[in-house]
Tab-separated table of C-alpha atoms in Angstrom:
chain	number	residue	atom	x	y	z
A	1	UNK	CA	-2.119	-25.641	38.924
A	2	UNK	CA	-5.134	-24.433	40.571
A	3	UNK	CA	-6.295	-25.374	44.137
A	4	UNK	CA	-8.633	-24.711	46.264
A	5	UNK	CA	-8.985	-25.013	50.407
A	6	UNK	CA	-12.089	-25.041	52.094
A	7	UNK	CA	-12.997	-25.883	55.763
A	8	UNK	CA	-14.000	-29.217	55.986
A	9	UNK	CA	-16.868	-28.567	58.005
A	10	UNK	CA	-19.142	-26.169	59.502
A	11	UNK	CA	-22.186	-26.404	61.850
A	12	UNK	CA	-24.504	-23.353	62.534
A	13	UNK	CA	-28.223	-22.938	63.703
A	14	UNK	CA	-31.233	-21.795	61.732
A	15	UNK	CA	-32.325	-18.660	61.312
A	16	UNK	CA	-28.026	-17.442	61.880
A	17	UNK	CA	-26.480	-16.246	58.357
A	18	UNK	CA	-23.052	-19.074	57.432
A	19	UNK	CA	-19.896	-17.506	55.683
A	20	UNK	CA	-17.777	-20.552	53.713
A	21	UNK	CA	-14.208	-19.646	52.516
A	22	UNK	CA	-12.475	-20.662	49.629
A	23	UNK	CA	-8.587	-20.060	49.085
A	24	UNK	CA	-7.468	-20.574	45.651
A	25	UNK	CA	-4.275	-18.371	45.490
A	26	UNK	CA	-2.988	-19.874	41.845
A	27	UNK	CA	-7.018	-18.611	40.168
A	28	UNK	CA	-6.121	-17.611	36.629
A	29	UNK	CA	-6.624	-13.723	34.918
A	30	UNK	CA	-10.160	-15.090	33.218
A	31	UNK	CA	-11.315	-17.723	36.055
A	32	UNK	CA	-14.934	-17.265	37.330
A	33	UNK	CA	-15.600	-18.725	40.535
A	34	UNK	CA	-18.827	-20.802	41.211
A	35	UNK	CA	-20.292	-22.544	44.472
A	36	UNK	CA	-22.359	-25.746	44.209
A	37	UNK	CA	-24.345	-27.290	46.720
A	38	UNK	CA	-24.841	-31.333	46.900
A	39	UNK	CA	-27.095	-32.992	48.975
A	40	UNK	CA	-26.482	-36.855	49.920
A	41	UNK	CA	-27.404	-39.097	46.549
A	42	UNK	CA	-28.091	-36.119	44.482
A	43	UNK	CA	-25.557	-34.247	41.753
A	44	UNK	CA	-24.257	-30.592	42.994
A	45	UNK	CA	-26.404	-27.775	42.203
A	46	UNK	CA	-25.400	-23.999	41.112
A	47	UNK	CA	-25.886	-21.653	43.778
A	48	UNK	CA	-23.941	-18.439	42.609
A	49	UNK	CA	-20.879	-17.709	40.450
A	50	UNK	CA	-19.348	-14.116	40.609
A	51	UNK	CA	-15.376	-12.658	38.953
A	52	UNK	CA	-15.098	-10.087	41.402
A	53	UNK	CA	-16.710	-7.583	44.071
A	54	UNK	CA	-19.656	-9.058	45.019
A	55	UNK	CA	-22.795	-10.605	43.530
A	56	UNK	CA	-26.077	-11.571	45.397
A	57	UNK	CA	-28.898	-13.767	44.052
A	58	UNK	CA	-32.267	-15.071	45.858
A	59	UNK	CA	-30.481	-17.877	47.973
A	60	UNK	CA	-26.748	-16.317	48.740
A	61	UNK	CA	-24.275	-13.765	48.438
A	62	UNK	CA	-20.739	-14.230	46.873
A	63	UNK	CA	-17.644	-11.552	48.275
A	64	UNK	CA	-14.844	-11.516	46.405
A	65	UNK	CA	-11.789	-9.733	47.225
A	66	UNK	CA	-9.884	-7.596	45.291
A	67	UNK	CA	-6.839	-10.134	44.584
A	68	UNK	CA	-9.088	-12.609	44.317
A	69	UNK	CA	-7.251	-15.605	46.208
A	70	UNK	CA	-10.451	-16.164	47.860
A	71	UNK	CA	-13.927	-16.154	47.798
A	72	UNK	CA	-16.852	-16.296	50.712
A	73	UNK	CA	-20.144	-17.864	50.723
A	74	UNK	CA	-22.399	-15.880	52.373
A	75	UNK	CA	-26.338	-18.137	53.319
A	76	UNK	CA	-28.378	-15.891	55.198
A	77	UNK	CA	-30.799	-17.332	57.827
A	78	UNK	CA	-29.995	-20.835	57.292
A	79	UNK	CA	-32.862	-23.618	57.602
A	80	UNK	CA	-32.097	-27.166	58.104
A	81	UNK	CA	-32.551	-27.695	54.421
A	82	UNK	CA	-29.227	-25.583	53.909
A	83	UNK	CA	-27.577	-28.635	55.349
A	84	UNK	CA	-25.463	-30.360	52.717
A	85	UNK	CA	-21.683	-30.099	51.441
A	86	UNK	CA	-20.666	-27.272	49.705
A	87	UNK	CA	-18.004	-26.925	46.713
A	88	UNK	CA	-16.119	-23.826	45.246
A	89	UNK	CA	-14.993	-24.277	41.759
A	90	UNK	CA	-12.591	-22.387	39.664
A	91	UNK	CA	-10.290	-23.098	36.696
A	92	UNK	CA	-7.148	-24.808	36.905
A	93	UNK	CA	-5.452	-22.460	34.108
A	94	UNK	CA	-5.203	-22.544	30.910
A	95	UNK	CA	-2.852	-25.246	29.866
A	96	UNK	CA	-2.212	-25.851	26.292
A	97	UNK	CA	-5.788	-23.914	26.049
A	98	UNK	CA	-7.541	-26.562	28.194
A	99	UNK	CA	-9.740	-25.893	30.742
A	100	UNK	CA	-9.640	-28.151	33.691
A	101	UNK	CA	-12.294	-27.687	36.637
A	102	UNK	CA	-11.227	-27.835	40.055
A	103	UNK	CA	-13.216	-28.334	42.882
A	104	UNK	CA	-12.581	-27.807	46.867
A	105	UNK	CA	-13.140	-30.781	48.892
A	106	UNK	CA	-16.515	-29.358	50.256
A	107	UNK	CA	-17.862	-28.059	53.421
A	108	UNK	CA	-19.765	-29.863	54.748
A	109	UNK	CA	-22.331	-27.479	56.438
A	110	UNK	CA	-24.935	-28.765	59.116
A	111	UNK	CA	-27.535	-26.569	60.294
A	112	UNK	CA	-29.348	-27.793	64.159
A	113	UNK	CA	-32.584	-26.612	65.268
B	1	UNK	CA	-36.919	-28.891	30.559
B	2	UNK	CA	-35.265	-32.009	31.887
B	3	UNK	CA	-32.533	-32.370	33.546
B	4	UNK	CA	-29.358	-34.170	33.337
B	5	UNK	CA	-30.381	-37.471	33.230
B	6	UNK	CA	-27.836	-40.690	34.244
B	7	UNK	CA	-27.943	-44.491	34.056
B	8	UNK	CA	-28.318	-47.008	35.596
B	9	UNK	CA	-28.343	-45.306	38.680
B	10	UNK	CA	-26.264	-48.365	40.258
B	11	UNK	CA	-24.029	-51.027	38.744
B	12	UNK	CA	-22.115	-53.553	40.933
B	13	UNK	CA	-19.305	-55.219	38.609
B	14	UNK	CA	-16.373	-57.199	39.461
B	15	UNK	CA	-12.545	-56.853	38.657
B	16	UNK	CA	-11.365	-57.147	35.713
B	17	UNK	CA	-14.864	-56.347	33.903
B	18	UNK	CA	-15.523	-53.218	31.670
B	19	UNK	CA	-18.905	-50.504	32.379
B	20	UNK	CA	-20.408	-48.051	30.272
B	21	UNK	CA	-22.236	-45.560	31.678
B	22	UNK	CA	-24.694	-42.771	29.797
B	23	UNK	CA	-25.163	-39.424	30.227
B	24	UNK	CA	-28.294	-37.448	27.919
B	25	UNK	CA	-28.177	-33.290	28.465
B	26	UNK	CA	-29.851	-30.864	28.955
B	27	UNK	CA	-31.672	-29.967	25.785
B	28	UNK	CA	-29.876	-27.728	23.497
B	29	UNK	CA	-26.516	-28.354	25.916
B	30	UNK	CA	-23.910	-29.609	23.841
B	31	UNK	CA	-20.887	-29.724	26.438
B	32	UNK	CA	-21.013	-32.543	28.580
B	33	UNK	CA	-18.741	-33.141	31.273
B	34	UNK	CA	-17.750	-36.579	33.447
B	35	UNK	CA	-16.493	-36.558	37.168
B	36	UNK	CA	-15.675	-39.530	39.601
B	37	UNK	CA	-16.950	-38.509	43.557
B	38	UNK	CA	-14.898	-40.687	46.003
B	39	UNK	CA	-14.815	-39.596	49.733
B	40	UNK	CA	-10.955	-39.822	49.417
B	41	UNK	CA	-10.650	-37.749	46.539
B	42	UNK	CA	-13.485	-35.614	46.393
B	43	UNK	CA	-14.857	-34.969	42.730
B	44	UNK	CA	-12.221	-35.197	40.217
B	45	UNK	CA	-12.685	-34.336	36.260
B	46	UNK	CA	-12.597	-36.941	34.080
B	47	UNK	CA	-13.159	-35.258	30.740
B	48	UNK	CA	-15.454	-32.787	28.476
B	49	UNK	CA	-16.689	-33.401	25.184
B	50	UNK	CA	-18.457	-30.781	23.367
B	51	UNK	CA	-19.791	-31.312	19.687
B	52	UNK	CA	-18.629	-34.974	19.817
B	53	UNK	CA	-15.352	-33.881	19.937
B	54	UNK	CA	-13.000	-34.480	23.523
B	55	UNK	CA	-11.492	-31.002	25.036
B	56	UNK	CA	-10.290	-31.812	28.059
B	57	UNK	CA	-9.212	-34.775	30.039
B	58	UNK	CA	-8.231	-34.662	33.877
B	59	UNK	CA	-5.704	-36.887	35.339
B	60	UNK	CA	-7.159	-40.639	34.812
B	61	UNK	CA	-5.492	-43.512	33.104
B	62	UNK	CA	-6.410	-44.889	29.557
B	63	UNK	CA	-8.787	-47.307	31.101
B	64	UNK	CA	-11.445	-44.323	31.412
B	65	UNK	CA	-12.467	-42.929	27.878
B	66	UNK	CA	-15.663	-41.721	26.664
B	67	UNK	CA	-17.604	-40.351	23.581
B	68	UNK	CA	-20.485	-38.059	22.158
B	69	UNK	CA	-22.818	-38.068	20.242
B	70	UNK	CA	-24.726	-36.292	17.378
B	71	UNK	CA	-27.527	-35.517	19.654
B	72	UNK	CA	-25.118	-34.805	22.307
B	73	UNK	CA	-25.859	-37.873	24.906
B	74	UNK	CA	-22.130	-39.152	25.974
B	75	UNK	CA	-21.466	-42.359	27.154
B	76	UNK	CA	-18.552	-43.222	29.636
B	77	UNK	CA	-16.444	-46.303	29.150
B	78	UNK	CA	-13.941	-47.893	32.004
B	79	UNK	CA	-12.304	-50.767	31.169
B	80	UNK	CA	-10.343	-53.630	33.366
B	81	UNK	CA	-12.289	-52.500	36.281
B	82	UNK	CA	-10.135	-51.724	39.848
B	83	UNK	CA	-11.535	-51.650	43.357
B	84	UNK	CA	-10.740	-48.163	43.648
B	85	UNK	CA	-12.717	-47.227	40.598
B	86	UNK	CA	-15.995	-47.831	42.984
B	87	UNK	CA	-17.094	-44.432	43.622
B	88	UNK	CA	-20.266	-42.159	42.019
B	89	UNK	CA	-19.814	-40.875	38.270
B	90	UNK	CA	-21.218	-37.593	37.669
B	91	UNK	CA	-21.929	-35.929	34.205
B	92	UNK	CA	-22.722	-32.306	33.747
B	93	UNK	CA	-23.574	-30.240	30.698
B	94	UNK	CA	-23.829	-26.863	30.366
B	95	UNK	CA	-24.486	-24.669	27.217
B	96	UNK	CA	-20.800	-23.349	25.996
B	97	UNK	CA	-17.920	-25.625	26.472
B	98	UNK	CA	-15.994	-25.450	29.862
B	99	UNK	CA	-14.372	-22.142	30.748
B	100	UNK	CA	-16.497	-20.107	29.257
B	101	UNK	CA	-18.199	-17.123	31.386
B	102	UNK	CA	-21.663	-17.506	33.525
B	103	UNK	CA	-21.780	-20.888	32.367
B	104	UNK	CA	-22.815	-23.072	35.175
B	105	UNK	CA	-22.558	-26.593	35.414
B	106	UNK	CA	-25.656	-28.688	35.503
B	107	UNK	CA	-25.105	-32.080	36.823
B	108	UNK	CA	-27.305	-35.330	36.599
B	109	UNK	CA	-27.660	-37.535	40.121
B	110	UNK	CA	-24.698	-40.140	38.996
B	111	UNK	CA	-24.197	-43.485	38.704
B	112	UNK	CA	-23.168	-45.243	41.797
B	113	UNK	CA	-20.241	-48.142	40.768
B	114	UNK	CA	-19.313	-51.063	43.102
B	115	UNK	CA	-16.517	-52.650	42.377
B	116	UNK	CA	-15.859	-56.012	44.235
């Protein structure tokens, strides 16, 4: 099955770019991988989702190695809004064709003036 | 479009009782998706339906089932209530069922369940 291993938390200062890790050694041949970011009370929200290589959006940047066992977060100039937990998801195989998402425990970023 | 949308937002129930919790999409999403948020556990699948029909189920006794329907809203049943089934309920839906590329998840806010 599936797992992933994050740090469980991370502290940084604004304006400095944050790099989160994700190990998931067991990700499956067709597995995307997808960060979420949850702020207290609130459902997580889609940040960036990438296969391999890297892919870059408005708010982050996503590396992915070649063997793809992990993935890095990349925030650039973090504000103290950036502070909440983050999640990496990926698949937990395929099953008896079932799907099963599996998420990290979260980092648990928080950004000081 | 709105979003996910969840209620009640809180429920405080006691041992032994039974809770149903709903879950409307996204408009035009027809996968919804349940999860239980503990700070032991972290956030755990509970199940996907998509097209009122059950695709996957995580690791979660019989006491947790759920259902969808035609218009895609899902409701969450947990019977016999525990103390350790306190913890926030999240639903997501996306567009394609679960697994399927660039298909992110789109979660409500939850329901928050207190179990005493």
């Amino acid at each position: 099955l599936a797992k992933t291993t994050q740090p469980i938390s991370m502290d940084s200062y604004e304006g400095q770019e944050v790099n989160i890790t994700c190990s998931h050694n067991n990700i499956a041949t067709n597995d995307y991988i997808t960060w979420y970011q949850q702020f207290p009370s609130q459902g997580p929200r889609f940040i960036i989702q990438g296969y391999k290589t890297k892919v870059t959006n408005e708010v982050a940047s996503l590396f992915i190695p070649a063997d793809r066992k992990s993935s890095t977060l990349s925030l650039p100039r973090v504000s103290l809004s950036d502070t909440a937990v983050y999640y990496c998801l990926v698949g937990d195989g395929r099953a008896g064709g079932s799907y099963i998402p599996t998420f990290g425990r979260g980092t648990s970023l928080i950004v000081h003036p | 479009k709105a979003g996910v949308t969840q209620t009640p937002r809180y429920l405080i129930k006691t041992r032994g009782q039974q809770v149903t919790l709903s879950c409307s999409p996204i408009s035009g999403h027809r996968s919804v998706s349940w999860y239980q948020q503990t700070p032991g556990q972290g956030l755990q699948f509970l199940f996907e339906y998509f097209s009122e029909t059950q695709r996957n189920k995580g690791n979660f006794p019989g006491r947790f089932s759920g259902r969808q329907f035609s218009n895609s809203r899902s409701e969450m049943n947990v019977s016999t209530l525990e103390l350790g089934d306190s913890a926030l309920y999240l639903c997501a839906s996306s567009s394609i069922p679960l697994g399927g590329n660039n298909s992110p998840l789109h979660f409500g806010n939850g329901t928050r369940l207190t179990v005493t």
